[in-house]
Short mmCIF file of C-alpha atoms in Angstrom, two decimals:
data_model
loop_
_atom_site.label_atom_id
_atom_site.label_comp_id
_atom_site.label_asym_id
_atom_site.label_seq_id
_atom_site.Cartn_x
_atom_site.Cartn_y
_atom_site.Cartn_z
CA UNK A 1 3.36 43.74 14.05
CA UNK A 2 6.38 42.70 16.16
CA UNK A 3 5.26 38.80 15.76
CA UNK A 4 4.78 36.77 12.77
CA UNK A 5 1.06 36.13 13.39
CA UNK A 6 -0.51 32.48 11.84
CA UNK A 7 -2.74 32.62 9.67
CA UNK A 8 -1.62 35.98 7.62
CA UNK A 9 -0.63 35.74 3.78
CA UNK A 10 2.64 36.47 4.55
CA UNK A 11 3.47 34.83 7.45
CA UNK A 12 4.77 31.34 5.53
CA UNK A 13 7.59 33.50 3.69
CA UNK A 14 8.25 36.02 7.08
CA UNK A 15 9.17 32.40 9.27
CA UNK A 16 11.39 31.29 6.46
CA UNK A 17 13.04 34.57 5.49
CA UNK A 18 13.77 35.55 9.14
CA UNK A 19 15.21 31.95 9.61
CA UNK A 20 17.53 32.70 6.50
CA UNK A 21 18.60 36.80 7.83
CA UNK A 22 19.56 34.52 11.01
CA UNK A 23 22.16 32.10 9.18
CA UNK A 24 23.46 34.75 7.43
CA UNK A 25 24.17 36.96 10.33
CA UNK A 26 25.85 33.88 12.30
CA UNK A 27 27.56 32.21 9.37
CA UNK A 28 31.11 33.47 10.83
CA UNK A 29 30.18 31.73 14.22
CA UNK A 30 28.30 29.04 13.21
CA UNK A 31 29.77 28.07 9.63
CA UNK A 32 28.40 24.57 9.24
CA UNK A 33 25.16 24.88 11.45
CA UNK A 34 24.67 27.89 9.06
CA UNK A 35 24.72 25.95 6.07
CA UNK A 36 22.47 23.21 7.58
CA UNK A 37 19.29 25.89 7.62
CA UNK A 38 20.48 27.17 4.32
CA UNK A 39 20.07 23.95 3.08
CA UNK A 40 18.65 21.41 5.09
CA UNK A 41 15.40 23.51 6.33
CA UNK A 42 12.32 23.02 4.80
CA UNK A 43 9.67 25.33 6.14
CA UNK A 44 10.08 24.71 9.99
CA UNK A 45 11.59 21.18 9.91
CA UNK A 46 15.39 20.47 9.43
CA UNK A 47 16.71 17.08 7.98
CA UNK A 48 20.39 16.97 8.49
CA UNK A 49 23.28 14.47 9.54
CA UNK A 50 27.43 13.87 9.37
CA UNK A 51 30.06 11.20 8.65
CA UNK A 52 30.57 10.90 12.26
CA UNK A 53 29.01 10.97 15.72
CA UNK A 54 30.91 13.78 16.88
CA UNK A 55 30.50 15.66 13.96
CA UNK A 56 26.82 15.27 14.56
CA UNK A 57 26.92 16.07 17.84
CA UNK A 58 28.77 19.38 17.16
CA UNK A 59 26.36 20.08 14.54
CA UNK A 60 23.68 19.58 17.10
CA UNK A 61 25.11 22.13 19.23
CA UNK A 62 25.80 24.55 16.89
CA UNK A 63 22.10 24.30 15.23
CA UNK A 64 20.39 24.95 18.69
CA UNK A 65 23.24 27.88 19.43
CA UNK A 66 22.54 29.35 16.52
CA UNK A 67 18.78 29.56 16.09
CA UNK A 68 18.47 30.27 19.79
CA UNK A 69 20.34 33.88 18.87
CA UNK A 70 16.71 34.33 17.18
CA UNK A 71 14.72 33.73 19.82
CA UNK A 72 13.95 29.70 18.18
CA UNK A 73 13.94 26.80 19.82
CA UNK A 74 14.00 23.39 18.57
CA UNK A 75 12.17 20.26 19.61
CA UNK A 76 10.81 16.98 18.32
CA UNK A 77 14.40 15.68 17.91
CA UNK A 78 14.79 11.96 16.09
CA UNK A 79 18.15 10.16 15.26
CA UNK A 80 19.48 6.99 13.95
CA UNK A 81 21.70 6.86 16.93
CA UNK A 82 20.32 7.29 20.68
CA UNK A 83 23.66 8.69 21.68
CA UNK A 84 22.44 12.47 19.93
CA UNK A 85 19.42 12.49 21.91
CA UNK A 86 21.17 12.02 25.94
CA UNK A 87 21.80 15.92 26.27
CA UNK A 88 18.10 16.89 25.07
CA UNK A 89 14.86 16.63 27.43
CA UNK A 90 12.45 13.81 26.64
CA UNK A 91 9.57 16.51 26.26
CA UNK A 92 11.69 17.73 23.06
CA UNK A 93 11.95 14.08 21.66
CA UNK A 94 9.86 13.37 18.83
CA UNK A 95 6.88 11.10 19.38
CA UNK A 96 7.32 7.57 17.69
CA UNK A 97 4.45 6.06 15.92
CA UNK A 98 4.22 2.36 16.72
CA UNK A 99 3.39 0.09 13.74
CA UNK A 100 4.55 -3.94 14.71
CA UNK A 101 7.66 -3.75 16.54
CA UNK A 102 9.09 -0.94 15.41
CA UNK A 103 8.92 2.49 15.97
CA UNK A 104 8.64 5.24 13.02
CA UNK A 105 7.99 8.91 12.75
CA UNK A 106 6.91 11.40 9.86
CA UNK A 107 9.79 13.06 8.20
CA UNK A 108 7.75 15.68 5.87
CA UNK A 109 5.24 13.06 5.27
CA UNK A 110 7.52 10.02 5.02
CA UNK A 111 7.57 7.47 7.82
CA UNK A 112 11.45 7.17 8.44
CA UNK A 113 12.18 3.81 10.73
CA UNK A 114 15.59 6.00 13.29
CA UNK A 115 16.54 2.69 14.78
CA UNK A 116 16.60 0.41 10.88
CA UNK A 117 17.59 4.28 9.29
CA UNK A 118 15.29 3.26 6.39
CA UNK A 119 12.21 4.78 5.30
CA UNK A 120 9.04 2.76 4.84
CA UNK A 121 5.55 2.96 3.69
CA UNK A 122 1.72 2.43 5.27
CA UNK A 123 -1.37 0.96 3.74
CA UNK A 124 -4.72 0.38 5.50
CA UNK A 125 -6.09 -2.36 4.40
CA UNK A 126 -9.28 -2.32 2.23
CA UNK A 127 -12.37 -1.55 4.29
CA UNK A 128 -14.92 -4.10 3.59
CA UNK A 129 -17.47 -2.15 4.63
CA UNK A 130 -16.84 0.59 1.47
CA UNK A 131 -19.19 1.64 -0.64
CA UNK A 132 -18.55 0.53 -4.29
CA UNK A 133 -15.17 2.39 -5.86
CA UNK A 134 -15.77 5.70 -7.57
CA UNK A 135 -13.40 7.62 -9.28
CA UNK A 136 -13.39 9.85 -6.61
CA UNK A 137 -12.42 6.84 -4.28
CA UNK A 138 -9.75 5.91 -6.16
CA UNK A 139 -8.26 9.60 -6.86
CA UNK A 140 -8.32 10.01 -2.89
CA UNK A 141 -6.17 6.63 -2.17
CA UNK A 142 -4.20 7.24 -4.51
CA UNK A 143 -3.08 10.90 -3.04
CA UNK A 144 -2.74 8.84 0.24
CA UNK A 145 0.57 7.14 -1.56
CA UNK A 146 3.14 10.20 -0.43
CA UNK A 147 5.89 9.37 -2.46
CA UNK A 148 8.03 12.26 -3.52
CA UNK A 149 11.12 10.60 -4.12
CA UNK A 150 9.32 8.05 -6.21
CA UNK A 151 10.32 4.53 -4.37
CA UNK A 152 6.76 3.70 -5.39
CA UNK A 153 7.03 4.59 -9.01
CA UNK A 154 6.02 1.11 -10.47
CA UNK A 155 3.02 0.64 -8.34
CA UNK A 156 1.95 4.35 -8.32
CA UNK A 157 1.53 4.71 -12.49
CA UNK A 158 -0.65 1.43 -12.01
CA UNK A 159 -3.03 3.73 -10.15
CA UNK A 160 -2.36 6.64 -12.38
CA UNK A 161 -3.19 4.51 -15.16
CA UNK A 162 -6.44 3.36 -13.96
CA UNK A 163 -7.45 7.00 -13.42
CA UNK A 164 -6.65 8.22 -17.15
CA UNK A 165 -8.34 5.34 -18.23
CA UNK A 166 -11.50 6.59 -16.36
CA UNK A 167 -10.96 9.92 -17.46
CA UNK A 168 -11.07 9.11 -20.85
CA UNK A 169 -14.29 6.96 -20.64
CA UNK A 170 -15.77 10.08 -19.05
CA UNK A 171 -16.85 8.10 -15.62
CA UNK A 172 -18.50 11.06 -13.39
CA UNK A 173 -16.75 10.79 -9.93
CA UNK A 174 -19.47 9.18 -7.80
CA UNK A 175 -20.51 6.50 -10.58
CA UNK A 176 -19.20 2.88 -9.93
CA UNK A 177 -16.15 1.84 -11.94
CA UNK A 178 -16.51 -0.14 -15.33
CA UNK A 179 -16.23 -3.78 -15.28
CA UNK A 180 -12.64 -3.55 -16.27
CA UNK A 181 -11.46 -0.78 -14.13
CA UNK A 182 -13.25 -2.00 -11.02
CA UNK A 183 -11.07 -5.39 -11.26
CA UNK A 184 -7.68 -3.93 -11.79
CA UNK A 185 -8.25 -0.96 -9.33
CA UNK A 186 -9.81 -4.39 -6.49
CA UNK A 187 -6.47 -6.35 -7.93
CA UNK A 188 -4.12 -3.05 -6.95
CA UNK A 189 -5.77 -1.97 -4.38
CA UNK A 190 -5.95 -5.41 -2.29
CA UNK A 191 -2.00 -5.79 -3.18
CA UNK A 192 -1.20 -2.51 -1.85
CA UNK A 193 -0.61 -4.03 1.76
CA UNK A 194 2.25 -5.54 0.87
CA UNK A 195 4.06 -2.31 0.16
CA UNK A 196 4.43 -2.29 4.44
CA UNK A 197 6.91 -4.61 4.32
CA UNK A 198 9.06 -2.66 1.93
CA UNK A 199 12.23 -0.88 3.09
CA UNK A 200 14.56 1.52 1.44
CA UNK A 201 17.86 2.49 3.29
CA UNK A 202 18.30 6.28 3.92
CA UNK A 203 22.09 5.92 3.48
CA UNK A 204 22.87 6.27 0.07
CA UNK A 205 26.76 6.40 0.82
CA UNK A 206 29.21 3.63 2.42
CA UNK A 207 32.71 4.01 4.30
CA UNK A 208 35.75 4.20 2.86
CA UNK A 209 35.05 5.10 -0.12
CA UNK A 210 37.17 5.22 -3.51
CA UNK A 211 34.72 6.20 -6.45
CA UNK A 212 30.95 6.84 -6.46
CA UNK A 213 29.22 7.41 -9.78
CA UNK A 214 25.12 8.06 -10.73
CA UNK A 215 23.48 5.85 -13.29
CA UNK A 216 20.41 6.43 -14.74
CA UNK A 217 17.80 4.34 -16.88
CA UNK A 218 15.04 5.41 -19.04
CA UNK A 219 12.28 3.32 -20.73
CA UNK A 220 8.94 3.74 -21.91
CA UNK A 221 5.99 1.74 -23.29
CA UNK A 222 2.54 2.24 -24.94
CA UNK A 223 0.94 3.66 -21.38
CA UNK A 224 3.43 5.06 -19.78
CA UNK A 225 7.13 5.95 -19.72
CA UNK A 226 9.89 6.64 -16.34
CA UNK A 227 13.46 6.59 -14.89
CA UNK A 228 15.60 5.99 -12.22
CA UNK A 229 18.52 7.21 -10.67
CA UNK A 230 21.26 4.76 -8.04
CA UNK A 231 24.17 5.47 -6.33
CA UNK A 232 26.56 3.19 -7.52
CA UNK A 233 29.56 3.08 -4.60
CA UNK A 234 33.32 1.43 -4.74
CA UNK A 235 34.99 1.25 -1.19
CA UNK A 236 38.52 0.52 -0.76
CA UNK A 237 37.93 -3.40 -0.34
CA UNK A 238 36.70 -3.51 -3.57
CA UNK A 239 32.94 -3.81 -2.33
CA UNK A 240 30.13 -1.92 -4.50
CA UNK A 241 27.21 -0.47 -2.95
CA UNK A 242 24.18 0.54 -5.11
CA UNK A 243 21.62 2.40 -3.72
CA UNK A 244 18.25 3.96 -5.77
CA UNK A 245 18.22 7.74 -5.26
CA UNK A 246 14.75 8.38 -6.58
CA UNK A 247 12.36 7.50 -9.64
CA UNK A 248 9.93 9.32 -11.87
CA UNK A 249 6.91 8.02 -13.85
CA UNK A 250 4.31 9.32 -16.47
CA UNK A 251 1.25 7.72 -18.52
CA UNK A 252 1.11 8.27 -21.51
CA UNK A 253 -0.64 11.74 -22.61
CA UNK A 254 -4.10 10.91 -24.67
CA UNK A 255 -3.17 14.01 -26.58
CA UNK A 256 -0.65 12.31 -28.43
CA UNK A 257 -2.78 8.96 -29.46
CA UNK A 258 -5.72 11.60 -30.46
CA UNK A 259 -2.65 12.92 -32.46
CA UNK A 260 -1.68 9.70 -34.55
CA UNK A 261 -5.33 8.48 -34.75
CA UNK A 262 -5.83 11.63 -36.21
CA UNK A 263 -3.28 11.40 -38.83
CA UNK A 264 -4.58 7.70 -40.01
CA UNK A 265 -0.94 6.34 -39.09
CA UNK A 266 -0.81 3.28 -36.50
CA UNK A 267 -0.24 3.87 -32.76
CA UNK A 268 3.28 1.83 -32.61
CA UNK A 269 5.21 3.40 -35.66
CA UNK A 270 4.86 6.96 -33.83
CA UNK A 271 3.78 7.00 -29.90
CA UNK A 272 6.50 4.60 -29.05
CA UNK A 273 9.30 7.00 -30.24
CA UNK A 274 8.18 9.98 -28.87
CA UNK A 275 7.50 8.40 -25.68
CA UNK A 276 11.00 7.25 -26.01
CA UNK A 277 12.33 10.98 -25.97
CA UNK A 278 10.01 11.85 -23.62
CA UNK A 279 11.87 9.19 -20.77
CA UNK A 280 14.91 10.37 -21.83
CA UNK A 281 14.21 13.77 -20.90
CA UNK A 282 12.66 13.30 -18.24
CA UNK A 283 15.84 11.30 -16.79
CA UNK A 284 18.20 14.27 -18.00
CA UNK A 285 16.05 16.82 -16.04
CA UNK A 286 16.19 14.54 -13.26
CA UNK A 287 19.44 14.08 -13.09
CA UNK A 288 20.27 17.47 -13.35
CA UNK A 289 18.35 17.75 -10.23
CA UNK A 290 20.32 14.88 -7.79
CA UNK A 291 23.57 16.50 -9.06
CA UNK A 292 22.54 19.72 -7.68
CA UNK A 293 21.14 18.56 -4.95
CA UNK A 294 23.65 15.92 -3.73
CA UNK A 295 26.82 17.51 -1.53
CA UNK A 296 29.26 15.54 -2.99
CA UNK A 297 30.93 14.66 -6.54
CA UNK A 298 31.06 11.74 -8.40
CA UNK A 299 33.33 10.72 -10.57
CA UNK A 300 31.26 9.27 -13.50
CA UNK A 301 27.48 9.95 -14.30
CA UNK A 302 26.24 7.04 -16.99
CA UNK A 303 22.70 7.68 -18.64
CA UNK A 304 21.26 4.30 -20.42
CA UNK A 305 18.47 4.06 -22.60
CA UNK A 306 16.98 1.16 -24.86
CA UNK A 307 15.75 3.05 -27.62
CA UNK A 308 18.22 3.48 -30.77
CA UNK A 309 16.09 6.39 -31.84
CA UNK A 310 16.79 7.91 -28.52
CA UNK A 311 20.69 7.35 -28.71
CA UNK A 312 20.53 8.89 -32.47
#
């Protein structure tokens, strides 16, 4: 086949690896647009940006120069600043979902606000017209919260909780919820709505800067444990800037509460330890990722935890 036909087993892998052969042969001409698909493409969709508008706008140039040497073209172009999208047809403008006043778009699943630069989250509100909530009901809402970056950690476990809970109690997935299930999952489920009006700035970095350093924190409890990762910014005025980079939560495995009810010892003298570790690795794998991932160095990175066991 001359064409990478849809719908073939290998045609997911052919698109990306042809898109890769193409940076490499134009990296000499095209140095940084080269290292924007390398590393800012995800399947067909690039996410990319620069300190300044004209370094944007080169980059602009350079991506459409470069991937047009392979016979692509791009479209559906979004940025925080109109200026970037004058030079490119309206056709190839990405279409703006309307939700109040403002207008968003999907950015691999995210709705990303171009005029605030800030990415935000929907919630329909509860249909009162719903059948009663099955565990199947809730699993499916719950997938609806697209959250890969984990903004929504704290309100996402809630929901994770609810579903071990169910698991556990062996509810099939088209009975009605327990008593007690039924009102936290009504209780989460009607405060969900609020999460709208939540917004998280894209920009993790300010101007001027003079030191930038990652902090971490890790904690856990007797149903589930997490972390977090900011930005923590110094710019030459003295001003700090602390921005959350992402956030990662757990429940609690049942294995290990089987395990100490097993054993005849109480829940708190062993779980809560473990669970302890289990944070704090889950922070040091985390942050092993945003230092990889991020393109610049800081100068400090500062992991915290509350647990003494954790620090021995």
């Amino acid at each position: 086949m001359n064409t990478v036909t849809y719908g073939t087993a290998a045609a997911p892998y052919l698109a990306t690896r042809a898109i890769v052969q193409l940076a490499k042969d134009e990296q000499d001409k095209f140095p940084a647009a080269s290292d924007a698909v390398l590393k800012s493409f995800y399947i067909d969709d690039v996410l990319d940006g620069a300190d300044t508008l004209q370094n944007a706008q080169q980059l602009q140039r350079d991506l459409v120069a470069l991937l047009a040497r392979g016979g692509f073209e791009l479209h559906k172009w979004c940025a925080n600043n109109i200026t970037l999208l004058e030079d490119i047809p309206a056709h190839a403008h990405e279409k703006q979902l309307k939700f109040d006043e403002s207008g968003v778009i999907k950015t691999l699943g995210i709705l990303w606000d171009p005029t605030a630069d800030a990415f935000m989250f929907r919630v329909k509100p509860v249909d009162e017209n719903t059948s009663k909530p099955t565990k199947r009901l809730v699993l499916s809402e719950t997938a609806k919260l697209f959250d890969p970056l984990g903004f929504l950690a704290p309100t996402v476990i809630i929901a994770k909780m609810i579903m071990q809970r169910l698991w556990s109690e062996k509810t099939n997935w088209d009975d009605p919820l327990p008593a007690d299930q039924l009102h936290s999952w009504m209780r989460l489920r009607s405060e969900l709505c609020s999460i709208s009006s939540f917004k998280i700035d894209r920009r993790l970095t300010a101007d001027d800067v003079v030191t930038q350093e990652l902090h971490g924190f890790a904690d856990a409890s007797m149903l589930a444990y997490g972390c977090c990762i900011y930005l923590r910014s110094v710019t030459m005025d003295g001003s700090v800037k602390v921005c959350l980079i992402c956030a990662k939560s757990k429940v609690a495995p049942m294995k290990e509460q089987k395990r100490v009810e097993n054993l005849g010892a109480e829940i708190e003298e062993i779980t809560i330890p473990r669970l302890e570790l289990c944070a704090a690795l889950l922070l040091a794998e985390q942050m092993k990722n945003v230092r990889e991932a991020l393109a610049f160095d800081t100068e400090k990175v500062v992991l915290r935890a509350v647990s003494k066991i954790v620090l021995c």
